[in-house]
Amino acid sequence: MSARGLGESTAKTYLSGISYYLKLYNYTDVTQNFIVRKLLEGYRRKAKSKDIRLPITLNILESILKSLPIVCNDIYEAKLFAAAYSLAFFGYFRVGEITEGKKQAVGHAVQFKNLELSSDKSLMKLYLEHSKADQRGKGEMVIIQNVQSLTSTKPVYIMAEFLKVRPIRQGNLFCHFGGQPLTRFQFTSVLSKVLKTIGIDSTKYKSHSFRIGAATNAAKLGLSDDEICKAEIEAWFVGSSIVKRAFVAARDRPGGVSLGLQRLGIKLNMWWQGKGGMIWTDMYKKIKTLLKVNDKPQYLIMHCAGNDMGKTKLKELIENVKTTLGKIQLLLPDTKIIWSQLLPRRKWRYSEDVNAMNKSLKRLNSSIAAELVRKGGGYIKYPDIKPNDELLFDRDGVHLSEKGTEIFLNTICAAIEQFSKTGILVYPKLY
């Protein structure tokens, strides 16, 4: 194989096949022989080669998107490739997950039916049924938001523009106007043409350059190589039944309780601690109990005190929360404390004046959020969850419906991604 110019990875693949066959028929696995392993080690040392592929940076991506109308035959094709290229970059997608190839089964690429866009075109959610890293076929949920981009390139907006002209038909998300799926060959051919148009040597940029570029961008934001590959975040999410119900919903959806962030190179270890009927005076005792059985987290996200509203006077409740937060910060001096802003309700237990209660809730959220930001913490706000939208709430008017819980989880997911990649602990970011 070495004489034929085959790489070390190819040799390992062949050996794996031989090993599987031998084990299947209960023969001695000679591939584990000392001499064979040493030969493979020598092969690896000899075959080391430098990866010449360069990253497509944000600036290059912008130039590519601006030049596509010049390279492509019509506006539809320009919007098709713009959507595909921006998704490859911002979603860390492999070309085989976006396009059809000769060796892939039809329908292997991302499907139109699995894409959802928020009403304000600021966030998109995409369920990926097949991927190289998903050996068990569980699927992955990918969430992309416009604020991930530090430039004028807005991936969700670009996708929305493509969907305006895309034929209304099921099948591959990326297809030509006649319905034929976008192929790997077309993806790379147009990329080569547009790079030449903007004066860049196309031989050094391949389809994988989008994924490399996304990782390079993460490195510029301060993440190390190891963190980019497996940025591990330890977080606790402590609170009332809102947290408990969110955990149950997260557990049953693609991406699981880690919210699908592993797709973007972030390994989230989220410890969900939701308790029905929890009130604020339970919080400090709860944190002390958790510290007895687990190490201190990087992030502590708290969603509690909604059940105290109306029972305790607002001014007193705000002071109680601030006092307890001070005590928790002494327990967790190196932990970033995040206030998950309490959600409005359609019904309140201790008052029939819903509007007055929701206004008081805003004052509480604003006061605690400001306090935490001043002390180095942050907050998560849920602007899409409004009390006048009854579809977001259960019949009790307090808990979230399935749709409301999805919005809640998507917001948490986007917030944690922002925290880990930018260090900005306010979500959504203020401009």
mmCIF file with all atom_site columns, C-alpha atoms in Angstrom, residues 8 23-24 36 52 58-59 76 98 113 126 138 157 159 169 185 189 230 240 271 286 291 294 297 349 351 355:
data_model
loop_
_atom_site.group_PDB
_atom_site.id
_atom_site.type_symbol
_atom_site.label_atom_id
_atom_site.label_alt_id
_atom_site.label_comp_id
_atom_site.label_asym_id
_atom_site.label_entity_id
_atom_site.label_seq_id
_atom_site.pdbx_PDB_ins_code
_atom_site.Cartn_x
_atom_site.Cartn_y
_atom_site.Cartn_z
_atom_site.occupancy
_atom_site.B_iso_or_equiv
_atom_site.pdbx_formal_charge
_atom_site.auth_seq_id
_atom_site.auth_comp_id
_atom_site.auth_asym_id
_atom_site.auth_atom_id
_atom_site.pdbx_PDB_model_num
ATOM 1  C CA . GLU A 1 8   ? -1.867  5.519   6.581  1.00 0.00 ? 8   GLU A CA 1
ATOM 2  C CA . LYS A 1 23  ? -13.150 -12.027 14.734 1.00 0.00 ? 23  LYS A CA 1
ATOM 3  C CA . LEU A 1 24  ? -16.392 -12.868 12.949 1.00 0.00 ? 24  LEU A CA 1
ATOM 4  C CA . VAL A 1 36  ? 1.981   -5.531  12.379 1.00 0.00 ? 36  VAL A CA 1
ATOM 5  C CA . ILE A 1 52  ? -2.570  22.239  2.540  1.00 0.00 ? 52  ILE A CA 1
ATOM 6  C CA . LEU A 1 58  ? -15.476 35.334  7.483  1.00 0.00 ? 58  LEU A CA 1
ATOM 7  C CA . ASN A 1 59  ? -13.991 37.949  5.148  1.00 0.00 ? 59  ASN A CA 1
ATOM 8  C CA . TYR A 1 76  ? -31.935 31.221  -7.999 1.00 0.00 ? 76  TYR A CA 1
ATOM 9  C CA . ILE A 1 98  ? -25.399 19.235  2.564  1.00 0.00 ? 98  ILE A CA 1
ATOM 10 C CA . LYS A 1 113 ? -38.854 19.022  6.154  1.00 0.00 ? 113 LYS A CA 1
ATOM 11 C CA . LEU A 1 126 ? -32.271 22.075  11.604 1.00 0.00 ? 126 LEU A CA 1
ATOM 12 C CA . LYS A 1 138 ? -29.798 9.178   16.605 1.00 0.00 ? 138 LYS A CA 1
ATOM 13 C CA . TYR A 1 157 ? -31.556 35.734  6.639  1.00 0.00 ? 157 TYR A CA 1
ATOM 14 C CA . MET A 1 159 ? -31.543 30.904  4.231  1.00 0.00 ? 159 MET A CA 1
ATOM 15 C CA . ARG A 1 169 ? -41.465 20.404  -2.494 1.00 0.00 ? 169 ARG A CA 1
ATOM 16 C CA . PHE A 1 185 ? -19.307 18.133  -7.542 1.00 0.00 ? 185 PHE A CA 1
ATOM 17 C CA . SER A 1 189 ? -16.994 23.455  -8.795 1.00 0.00 ? 189 SER A CA 1
ATOM 18 C CA . LYS A 1 230 ? -14.253 19.472  22.580 1.00 0.00 ? 230 LYS A CA 1
ATOM 19 C CA . SER A 1 240 ? -38.718 25.417  39.638 1.00 0.00 ? 240 SER A CA 1
ATOM 20 C CA . TRP A 1 271 ? -26.976 19.169  35.452 1.00 0.00 ? 271 TRP A CA 1
ATOM 21 C CA . LYS A 1 286 ? -30.157 23.507  47.252 1.00 0.00 ? 286 LYS A CA 1
ATOM 22 C CA . LEU A 1 291 ? -21.839 21.024  46.156 1.00 0.00 ? 291 LEU A CA 1
ATOM 23 C CA . ASN A 1 294 ? -20.436 17.500  42.544 1.00 0.00 ? 294 ASN A CA 1
ATOM 24 C CA . PRO A 1 297 ? -19.637 24.414  37.786 1.00 0.00 ? 297 PRO A CA 1
ATOM 25 C CA . ARG A 1 349 ? -51.798 32.289  42.120 1.00 0.00 ? 349 ARG A CA 1
ATOM 26 C CA . SER A 1 351 ? -53.438 37.913  42.269 1.00 0.00 ? 351 SER A CA 1
ATOM 27 C CA . ASN A 1 355 ? -50.998 42.741  33.895 1.00 0.00 ? 355 ASN A CA 1
#
